[in-house]
Amino acid sequence: MRGRSLTLSRVKLELARRSMSATSVPSMADFLTKKPYSPPSWASHLRPLPSHTFSLAHRDDFTGMELSGNKVRKLEFLMAEAVDQHADTVITIGGIQSNHCRATATASNYLNLNSHLILRTSKLLADEDPGLVGNLLVERLVGANVHLISKEEYSSIGSEALTNALKEKLEKEGKKPYVIPVGGSNSLGTWGYIEAAREIEEQLNSRPDDLKFDDIVVACGSGGTIAGISLGSWLGALKAKVHAFSVCDDPDYFYDFVQGLLDGLHAGVNSRDIVNIHNAKGKGYAMNTSEELEFVKKVASSTGVILDPVYSGKAAYGLINEITKDPKRWEGRKILFIHTGGLLGLYDKVDQMASLMGNWSRMDVSESVPRKDGVGKMLGTITINKWCVHTLFVCYRFSSSVQHCQLKSSNTASLPKQQNSDEQLICFQICLCCVNQTQDAIQVCAQIRCLLSQHSFPDLTN
């Protein structure tokens, strides 16, 4: 890592998280607004031109956890077409931790469309509940219909045939489905990053220092992002060399796939002339070496920039390796690295990264530090502490009113000793929630006392 850091210091590396100027970003007042689309002048010859776009507020500090990343740019065009076609359902497909599927499910929910996600997983897990880790939690929270398929079936049948089969099934049920391919990567979705190239131009033009980039670096997982940014850079004023780091298939596959997207836009350009694709898949898609995960950890701890392990993490790791192997080639060049989001994928790597997280310890408080009962953030004041103890006992005795809670706590020492430990755990967690704000605690506890005033219970306030 020391060698990589020294090499990096000789290169001007611009990490862009796609923060945009106020003039080039749709405001929150435009969120979910359908608008006619006007392409950049240098892309007006491409065909077919999109007629409309839906503003999904793809600025990183607007989109939040559920609708973030490069997929949102593609969805602005794809969801507009779905609505134009009067679809009531959206179908898409991807890996079990697909960022695209999560963003599609959320966007569909915003637009009152049902979503069906075909998610690829291992053969052993295809018949089990997929759980609630990472992107799956958001997808299932927003009500997406999840269909699991084994990797073997996915490989032998293909993504297009799988989505078409589900489309036919839903049509027989009276639905009007709209199919979005893997990663939203078709010719229409490509416009998302053609538009991104225009935004980068606008940002650079607004700067007083005449900054220009020599290279643009981005991860490549399905091909639409690199097709759009490469074509936009080629046709527009950027003229930066685009380097794509493939995280799944080999470079030759993506050269051919991107060529198909370009031909679908009648761009009249060869993919190999506008993008340089590097192999960064390592052990395979969504699989990481310990070195890659250690790199993600060190970047986060030293810069505050959090890379996802599936896309941007592998791309940045690949870039630093390239710089280390051939520093002369990169020396002095200004590099724009596009962070494409996908941070929820980190939650799927918890077990693998646990050994890297050693910076914790039990706080050692000297006996000389004064103690006083009932003081501290969790208890607020002695008064609130009494209320909470009282509330604990009430909730415990009349647990039927909270029987649907599934909350747990590791500290139950102050609870009455009874046989039903689940009731004790539930009540203690409720008290912790109550004391976050003093006024809320008083109000909640008073409500419980009122509701249960007809019952008799010990007075614990003294």
Tab-separated table of N, CA, C and O in Angstrom, residues 230-315:
chain	number	residue	atom	x	y	z
A	230	SER	N	-18.303	7.317	-22.759
A	230	SER	CA	-17.288	7.289	-23.819
A	230	SER	C	-17.767	8.042	-25.046
A	230	SER	O	-17.022	8.843	-25.640
A	231	LEU	N	-19.015	7.803	-25.437
A	231	LEU	CA	-19.565	8.498	-26.599
A	231	LEU	C	-19.701	9.990	-26.331
A	231	LEU	O	-19.382	10.821	-27.192
A	232	GLY	N	-20.149	10.339	-25.119
A	232	GLY	CA	-20.280	11.747	-24.770
A	232	GLY	C	-18.950	12.470	-24.762
A	232	GLY	O	-18.845	13.610	-25.229
A	233	SER	N	-17.923	11.827	-24.237
A	233	SER	CA	-16.590	12.434	-24.219
A	233	SER	C	-16.043	12.578	-25.627
A	233	SER	O	-15.392	13.576	-25.963
A	234	TRP	N	-16.329	11.582	-26.471
A	234	TRP	CA	-15.838	11.576	-27.855
A	234	TRP	C	-16.516	12.667	-28.692
A	234	TRP	O	-15.858	13.405	-29.431
A	235	LEU	N	-17.828	12.771	-28.570
A	235	LEU	CA	-18.572	13.718	-29.395
A	235	LEU	C	-18.511	15.144	-28.851
A	235	LEU	O	-18.515	16.108	-29.623
A	236	GLY	N	-18.479	15.292	-27.546
A	236	GLY	CA	-18.514	16.604	-26.927
A	236	GLY	C	-17.144	17.231	-26.797
A	236	GLY	O	-16.184	16.859	-27.486
A	237	ALA	N	-17.056	18.174	-25.841
A	237	ALA	CA	-15.819	18.938	-25.676
A	237	ALA	C	-14.841	18.297	-24.706
A	237	ALA	O	-13.699	18.754	-24.602
A	238	LEU	N	-15.240	17.251	-24.005
A	238	LEU	CA	-14.351	16.662	-23.007
A	238	LEU	C	-13.073	16.107	-23.640
A	238	LEU	O	-11.965	16.395	-23.190
A	239	LYS	N	-13.272	15.230	-24.626
A	239	LYS	CA	-12.147	14.613	-25.344
A	239	LYS	C	-11.176	13.902	-24.410
A	239	LYS	O	-9.962	13.795	-24.693
A	240	ALA	N	-11.678	13.407	-23.299
A	240	ALA	CA	-10.835	12.653	-22.362
A	240	ALA	C	-10.861	11.180	-22.755
A	240	ALA	O	-11.882	10.664	-23.232
A	241	LYS	N	-9.766	10.478	-22.535
A	241	LYS	CA	-9.707	9.051	-22.791
A	241	LYS	C	-10.428	8.318	-21.670
A	241	LYS	O	-10.125	8.515	-20.494
A	242	VAL	N	-11.390	7.494	-22.024
A	242	VAL	CA	-12.165	6.775	-21.015
A	242	VAL	C	-11.540	5.400	-20.767
A	242	VAL	O	-11.260	4.650	-21.712
A	243	HIS	N	-11.309	5.087	-19.496
A	243	HIS	CA	-10.789	3.788	-19.085
A	243	HIS	C	-11.865	3.094	-18.260
A	243	HIS	O	-12.278	3.598	-17.213
A	244	ALA	N	-12.333	1.963	-18.736
A	244	ALA	CA	-13.359	1.189	-18.026
A	244	ALA	C	-12.713	-0.039	-17.412
A	244	ALA	O	-11.970	-0.758	-18.087
A	245	PHE	N	-12.991	-0.276	-16.143
A	245	PHE	CA	-12.454	-1.446	-15.450
A	245	PHE	C	-13.580	-2.458	-15.279
A	245	PHE	O	-14.499	-2.258	-14.471
A	246	SER	N	-13.512	-3.530	-16.061
A	246	SER	CA	-14.554	-4.553	-16.067
A	246	SER	C	-14.517	-5.365	-14.788
A	246	SER	O	-13.470	-5.883	-14.396
A	247	VAL	N	-15.686	-5.505	-14.139
A	247	VAL	CA	-15.758	-6.238	-12.874
A	247	VAL	C	-16.412	-7.606	-13.046
A	247	VAL	O	-16.618	-8.315	-12.057
A	248	CYS	N	-16.753	-7.973	-14.276
A	248	CYS	CA	-17.362	-9.292	-14.487
A	248	CYS	C	-16.797	-9.940	-15.749
A	248	CYS	O	-15.799	-10.650	-15.670
A	249	ASP	N	-17.375	-9.640	-16.907
A	249	ASP	CA	-16.911	-10.293	-18.133
A	249	ASP	C	-15.582	-9.731	-18.626
A	249	ASP	O	-15.102	-8.693	-18.153
A	250	ASP	N	-15.006	-10.414	-19.621
A	250	ASP	CA	-13.719	-10.004	-20.165
A	250	ASP	C	-13.862	-8.767	-21.054
A	250	ASP	O	-14.953	-8.484	-21.572
A	251	PRO	N	-12.769	-8.023	-21.271
A	251	PRO	CA	-12.829	-6.818	-22.103
A	251	PRO	C	-13.412	-7.052	-23.490
A	251	PRO	O	-14.187	-6.227	-23.986
A	252	ASP	N	-13.047	-8.153	-24.155
A	252	ASP	CA	-13.561	-8.395	-25.511
A	252	ASP	C	-15.081	-8.461	-25.533
A	252	ASP	O	-15.719	-7.975	-26.480
A	253	TYR	N	-15.662	-9.075	-24.504
A	253	TYR	CA	-17.129	-9.136	-24.429
A	253	TYR	C	-17.705	-7.729	-24.381
A	253	TYR	O	-18.675	-7.411	-25.096
A	254	PHE	N	-17.123	-6.850	-23.566
A	254	PHE	CA	-17.675	-5.509	-23.418
A	254	PHE	C	-17.412	-4.634	-24.637
A	254	PHE	O	-18.237	-3.764	-24.962
A	255	TYR	N	-16.289	-4.824	-25.308
A	255	TYR	CA	-16.082	-4.085	-26.568
A	255	TYR	C	-17.218	-4.396	-27.539
A	255	TYR	O	-17.779	-3.498	-28.179
A	256	ASP	N	-17.574	-5.663	-27.649
A	256	ASP	CA	-18.645	-6.069	-28.567
A	256	ASP	C	-20.005	-5.570	-28.078
A	256	ASP	O	-20.822	-5.099	-28.882
A	257	PHE	N	-20.252	-5.666	-26.767
A	257	PHE	CA	-21.540	-5.243	-26.238
A	257	PHE	C	-21.721	-3.730	-26.405
A	257	PHE	O	-22.793	-3.260	-26.825
A	258	VAL	N	-20.687	-2.971	-26.075
A	258	VAL	CA	-20.756	-1.515	-26.228
A	258	VAL	C	-20.942	-1.147	-27.698
A	258	VAL	O	-21.688	-0.213	-28.026
A	259	GLN	N	-20.298	-1.893	-28.577
A	259	GLN	CA	-20.474	-1.629	-30.013
A	259	GLN	C	-21.943	-1.776	-30.411
A	259	GLN	O	-22.463	-0.977	-31.201
A	260	GLY	N	-22.604	-2.780	-29.850
A	260	GLY	CA	-24.022	-2.959	-30.140
A	260	GLY	C	-24.859	-1.779	-29.667
A	260	GLY	O	-25.799	-1.357	-30.350
A	261	LEU	N	-24.533	-1.235	-28.490
A	261	LEU	CA	-25.250	-0.064	-27.992
A	261	LEU	C	-24.997	1.149	-28.874
A	261	LEU	O	-25.922	1.931	-29.169
A	262	LEU	N	-23.764	1.322	-29.300
A	262	LEU	CA	-23.417	2.446	-30.175
A	262	LEU	C	-24.120	2.328	-31.521
A	262	LEU	O	-24.640	3.316	-32.061
A	263	ASP	N	-24.141	1.117	-32.066
A	263	ASP	CA	-24.829	0.901	-33.341
A	263	ASP	C	-26.326	1.150	-33.199
A	263	ASP	O	-26.980	1.639	-34.134
A	264	GLY	N	-26.873	0.814	-32.027
A	264	GLY	CA	-28.293	1.060	-31.782
A	264	GLY	C	-28.639	2.533	-31.771
A	264	GLY	O	-29.793	2.919	-31.976
A	265	LEU	N	-27.629	3.386	-31.549
A	265	LEU	CA	-27.808	4.835	-31.570
A	265	LEU	C	-27.351	5.450	-32.892
A	265	LEU	O	-27.372	6.679	-33.036
A	266	HIS	N	-26.923	4.591	-33.828
A	266	HIS	CA	-26.391	5.067	-35.123
A	266	HIS	C	-25.264	6.076	-34.905
A	266	HIS	O	-25.187	7.114	-35.564
A	267	ALA	N	-24.377	5.748	-33.945
A	267	ALA	CA	-23.308	6.673	-33.579
A	267	ALA	C	-22.198	6.731	-34.619
A	267	ALA	O	-21.486	7.734	-34.717
A	268	GLY	N	-22.015	5.632	-35.386
A	268	GLY	CA	-20.991	5.633	-36.427
A	268	GLY	C	-19.579	5.688	-35.883
A	268	GLY	O	-18.701	6.332	-36.485
A	269	VAL	N	-19.334	5.024	-34.746
A	269	VAL	CA	-18.012	5.037	-34.141
A	269	VAL	C	-17.690	3.641	-33.634
A	269	VAL	O	-18.589	2.877	-33.269
A	270	ASN	N	-16.398	3.303	-33.616
A	270	ASN	CA	-15.941	2.002	-33.138
A	270	ASN	C	-15.663	2.076	-31.639
A	270	ASN	O	-14.979	2.996	-31.169
A	271	SER	N	-16.184	1.114	-30.898
A	271	SER	CA	-16.025	1.141	-29.438
A	271	SER	C	-14.559	1.145	-29.017
A	271	SER	O	-14.190	1.785	-28.030
A	272	ARG	N	-13.708	0.461	-29.775
A	272	ARG	CA	-12.291	0.376	-29.404
A	272	ARG	C	-11.562	1.698	-29.614
A	272	ARG	O	-10.440	1.873	-29.116
A	273	ASP	N	-12.185	2.609	-30.333
A	273	ASP	CA	-11.566	3.919	-30.548
A	273	ASP	C	-11.890	4.908	-29.430
A	273	ASP	O	-11.208	5.932	-29.300
A	274	ILE	N	-12.910	4.626	-28.635
A	274	ILE	CA	-13.352	5.625	-27.667
A	274	ILE	C	-13.238	5.173	-26.216
A	274	ILE	O	-13.438	5.971	-25.306
A	275	VAL	N	-12.929	3.887	-25.988
A	275	VAL	CA	-12.798	3.417	-24.604
A	275	VAL	C	-11.729	2.342	-24.521
A	275	VAL	O	-11.570	1.527	-25.438
A	276	ASN	N	-10.981	2.375	-23.436
A	276	ASN	CA	-9.966	1.363	-23.160
A	276	ASN	C	-10.461	0.530	-21.986
A	276	ASN	O	-10.605	1.035	-20.876
A	277	ILE	N	-10.759	-0.744	-22.232
A	277	ILE	CA	-11.363	-1.585	-21.198
A	277	ILE	C	-10.300	-2.483	-20.566
A	277	ILE	O	-9.608	-3.226	-21.257
A	278	HIS	N	-10.194	-2.389	-19.222
A	278	HIS	CA	-9.228	-3.171	-18.457
A	278	HIS	C	-9.966	-4.288	-17.718
A	278	HIS	O	-11.116	-4.129	-17.318
A	279	ASN	N	-9.280	-5.388	-17.501
A	279	ASN	CA	-9.865	-6.508	-16.779
A	279	ASN	C	-9.594	-6.343	-15.284
A	279	ASN	O	-8.451	-6.387	-14.835
A	280	ALA	N	-10.660	-6.141	-14.518
A	280	ALA	CA	-10.518	-5.972	-13.062
A	280	ALA	C	-11.452	-6.895	-12.296
A	280	ALA	O	-11.746	-6.652	-11.130
A	281	LYS	N	-11.887	-7.979	-12.935
A	281	LYS	CA	-12.880	-8.832	-12.275
A	281	LYS	C	-12.294	-9.686	-11.163
A	281	LYS	O	-13.021	-10.167	-10.288
A	282	GLY	N	-10.976	-9.886	-11.153
A	282	GLY	CA	-10.361	-10.647	-10.069
A	282	GLY	C	-10.924	-12.045	-9.960
A	282	GLY	O	-10.932	-12.807	-10.923
A	283	LYS	N	-11.454	-12.401	-8.799
A	283	LYS	CA	-12.005	-13.741	-8.569
A	283	LYS	C	-13.344	-13.942	-9.272
A	283	LYS	O	-13.816	-15.073	-9.400
A	284	GLY	N	-13.976	-12.860	-9.704
A	284	GLY	CA	-15.267	-12.952	-10.367
A	284	GLY	C	-16.212	-11.871	-9.876
A	284	GLY	O	-15.901	-11.116	-8.946
A	285	TYR	N	-17.365	-11.778	-10.521
A	285	TYR	CA	-18.337	-10.743	-10.176
A	285	TYR	C	-18.784	-10.873	-8.719
A	285	TYR	O	-19.169	-11.959	-8.264
A	286	ALA	N	-18.713	-9.748	-8.021
A	286	ALA	CA	-19.132	-9.656	-6.610
A	286	ALA	C	-18.312	-10.548	-5.687
A	286	ALA	O	-18.710	-10.798	-4.548
A	287	MET	N	-17.164	-11.016	-6.160
A	287	MET	CA	-16.247	-11.800	-5.335
A	287	MET	C	-14.965	-10.994	-5.159
A	287	MET	O	-14.461	-10.401	-6.116
A	288	ASN	N	-14.448	-10.961	-3.937
A	288	ASN	CA	-13.302	-10.108	-3.648
A	288	ASN	C	-12.142	-10.872	-3.046
A	288	ASN	O	-12.333	-11.814	-2.265
A	289	THR	N	-10.954	-10.444	-3.384
A	289	THR	CA	-9.754	-10.930	-2.709
A	289	THR	C	-9.578	-10.132	-1.418
A	289	THR	O	-10.159	-9.045	-1.248
A	290	SER	N	-8.789	-10.645	-0.521
A	290	SER	CA	-8.532	-9.922	0.729
A	290	SER	C	-7.806	-8.606	0.450
A	290	SER	O	-8.011	-7.609	1.160
A	291	GLU	N	-6.994	-8.584	-0.605
A	291	GLU	CA	-6.270	-7.356	-0.960
A	291	GLU	C	-7.238	-6.262	-1.409
A	291	GLU	O	-7.061	-5.079	-1.083
A	292	GLU	N	-8.255	-6.635	-2.179
A	292	GLU	CA	-9.241	-5.654	-2.637
A	292	GLU	C	-10.015	-5.055	-1.471
A	292	GLU	O	-10.227	-3.839	-1.407
A	293	LEU	N	-10.429	-5.904	-0.542
A	293	LEU	CA	-11.189	-5.407	0.603
A	293	LEU	C	-10.317	-4.563	1.526
A	293	LEU	O	-10.778	-3.564	2.090
A	294	GLU	N	-9.061	-4.948	1.667
A	294	GLU	CA	-8.138	-4.141	2.473
A	294	GLU	C	-7.936	-2.774	1.831
A	294	GLU	O	-7.855	-1.753	2.521
A	295	PHE	N	-7.894	-2.739	0.500
A	295	PHE	CA	-7.760	-1.474	-0.224
A	295	PHE	C	-8.979	-0.577	0.040
A	295	PHE	O	-8.836	0.613	0.315
A	296	VAL	N	-10.181	-1.147	-0.032
A	296	VAL	CA	-11.402	-0.384	0.234
A	296	VAL	C	-11.364	0.197	1.646
A	296	VAL	O	-11.706	1.366	1.872
A	297	LYS	N	-10.925	-0.611	2.602
A	297	LYS	CA	-10.831	-0.158	3.990
A	297	LYS	C	-9.821	0.980	4.133
A	297	LYS	O	-10.081	1.991	4.805
A	298	LYS	N	-8.665	0.862	3.510
A	298	LYS	CA	-7.625	1.876	3.654
A	298	LYS	C	-8.011	3.174	2.973
A	298	LYS	O	-7.695	4.261	3.470
A	299	VAL	N	-8.691	3.093	1.836
A	299	VAL	CA	-9.160	4.317	1.181
A	299	VAL	C	-10.155	5.034	2.081
A	299	VAL	O	-10.100	6.255	2.255
A	300	ALA	N	-11.071	4.280	2.687
A	300	ALA	CA	-12.074	4.879	3.560
A	300	ALA	C	-11.436	5.537	4.778
A	300	ALA	O	-11.779	6.661	5.156
A	301	SER	N	-10.488	4.859	5.404
A	301	SER	CA	-9.888	5.373	6.636
A	301	SER	C	-8.926	6.533	6.379
A	301	SER	O	-8.721	7.369	7.250
A	302	SER	N	-8.357	6.598	5.189
A	302	SER	CA	-7.377	7.656	4.907
A	302	SER	C	-7.973	8.855	4.185
A	302	SER	O	-7.409	9.955	4.246
A	303	THR	N	-9.105	8.673	3.494
A	303	THR	CA	-9.676	9.773	2.706
A	303	THR	C	-11.119	10.093	3.049
A	303	THR	O	-11.611	11.166	2.704
A	304	GLY	N	-11.826	9.159	3.676
A	304	GLY	CA	-13.250	9.349	3.926
A	304	GLY	C	-14.120	8.982	2.745
A	304	GLY	O	-15.348	9.035	2.831
A	305	VAL	N	-13.515	8.600	1.624
A	305	VAL	CA	-14.268	8.159	0.448
A	305	VAL	C	-14.545	6.664	0.587
A	305	VAL	O	-13.624	5.852	0.667
A	306	ILE	N	-15.827	6.288	0.610
A	306	ILE	CA	-16.205	4.884	0.775
A	306	ILE	C	-16.526	4.296	-0.588
A	306	ILE	O	-17.444	4.734	-1.269
A	307	LEU	N	-15.750	3.311	-0.977
A	307	LEU	CA	-15.940	2.627	-2.254
A	307	LEU	C	-16.731	1.347	-2.028
A	307	LEU	O	-16.569	0.690	-1.007
A	308	ASP	N	-17.580	1.014	-2.982
A	308	ASP	CA	-18.272	-0.266	-2.844
A	308	ASP	C	-17.350	-1.376	-3.339
A	308	ASP	O	-16.495	-1.147	-4.196
A	309	PRO	N	-17.473	-2.598	-2.815
A	309	PRO	CA	-16.530	-3.667	-3.149
A	309	PRO	C	-16.762	-4.315	-4.508
A	309	PRO	O	-15.891	-5.016	-4.999
A	310	VAL	N	-17.931	-4.075	-5.121
A	310	VAL	CA	-18.280	-4.769	-6.362
A	310	VAL	C	-17.868	-3.964	-7.597
A	310	VAL	O	-17.378	-4.533	-8.578
A	311	TYR	N	-18.046	-2.652	-7.565
A	311	TYR	CA	-17.808	-1.820	-8.746
A	311	TYR	C	-16.664	-0.823	-8.536
A	311	TYR	O	-15.537	-1.057	-8.957
A	312	SER	N	-16.954	0.304	-7.882
A	312	SER	CA	-15.941	1.358	-7.769
A	312	SER	C	-14.708	0.906	-7.000
A	312	SER	O	-13.602	1.369	-7.283
A	313	GLY	N	-14.895	0.016	-6.025
A	313	GLY	CA	-13.735	-0.489	-5.286
A	313	GLY	C	-12.768	-1.240	-6.175
A	313	GLY	O	-11.554	-1.041	-6.122
A	314	LYS	N	-13.324	-2.131	-7.022
A	314	LYS	CA	-12.465	-2.878	-7.943
A	314	LYS	C	-11.847	-1.965	-9.003
A	314	LYS	O	-10.692	-2.155	-9.408
A	315	ALA	N	-12.619	-0.975	-9.455
A	315	ALA	CA	-12.097	-0.053	-10.472
A	315	ALA	C	-10.942	0.778	-9.916
A	315	ALA	O	-9.910	0.945	-10.577
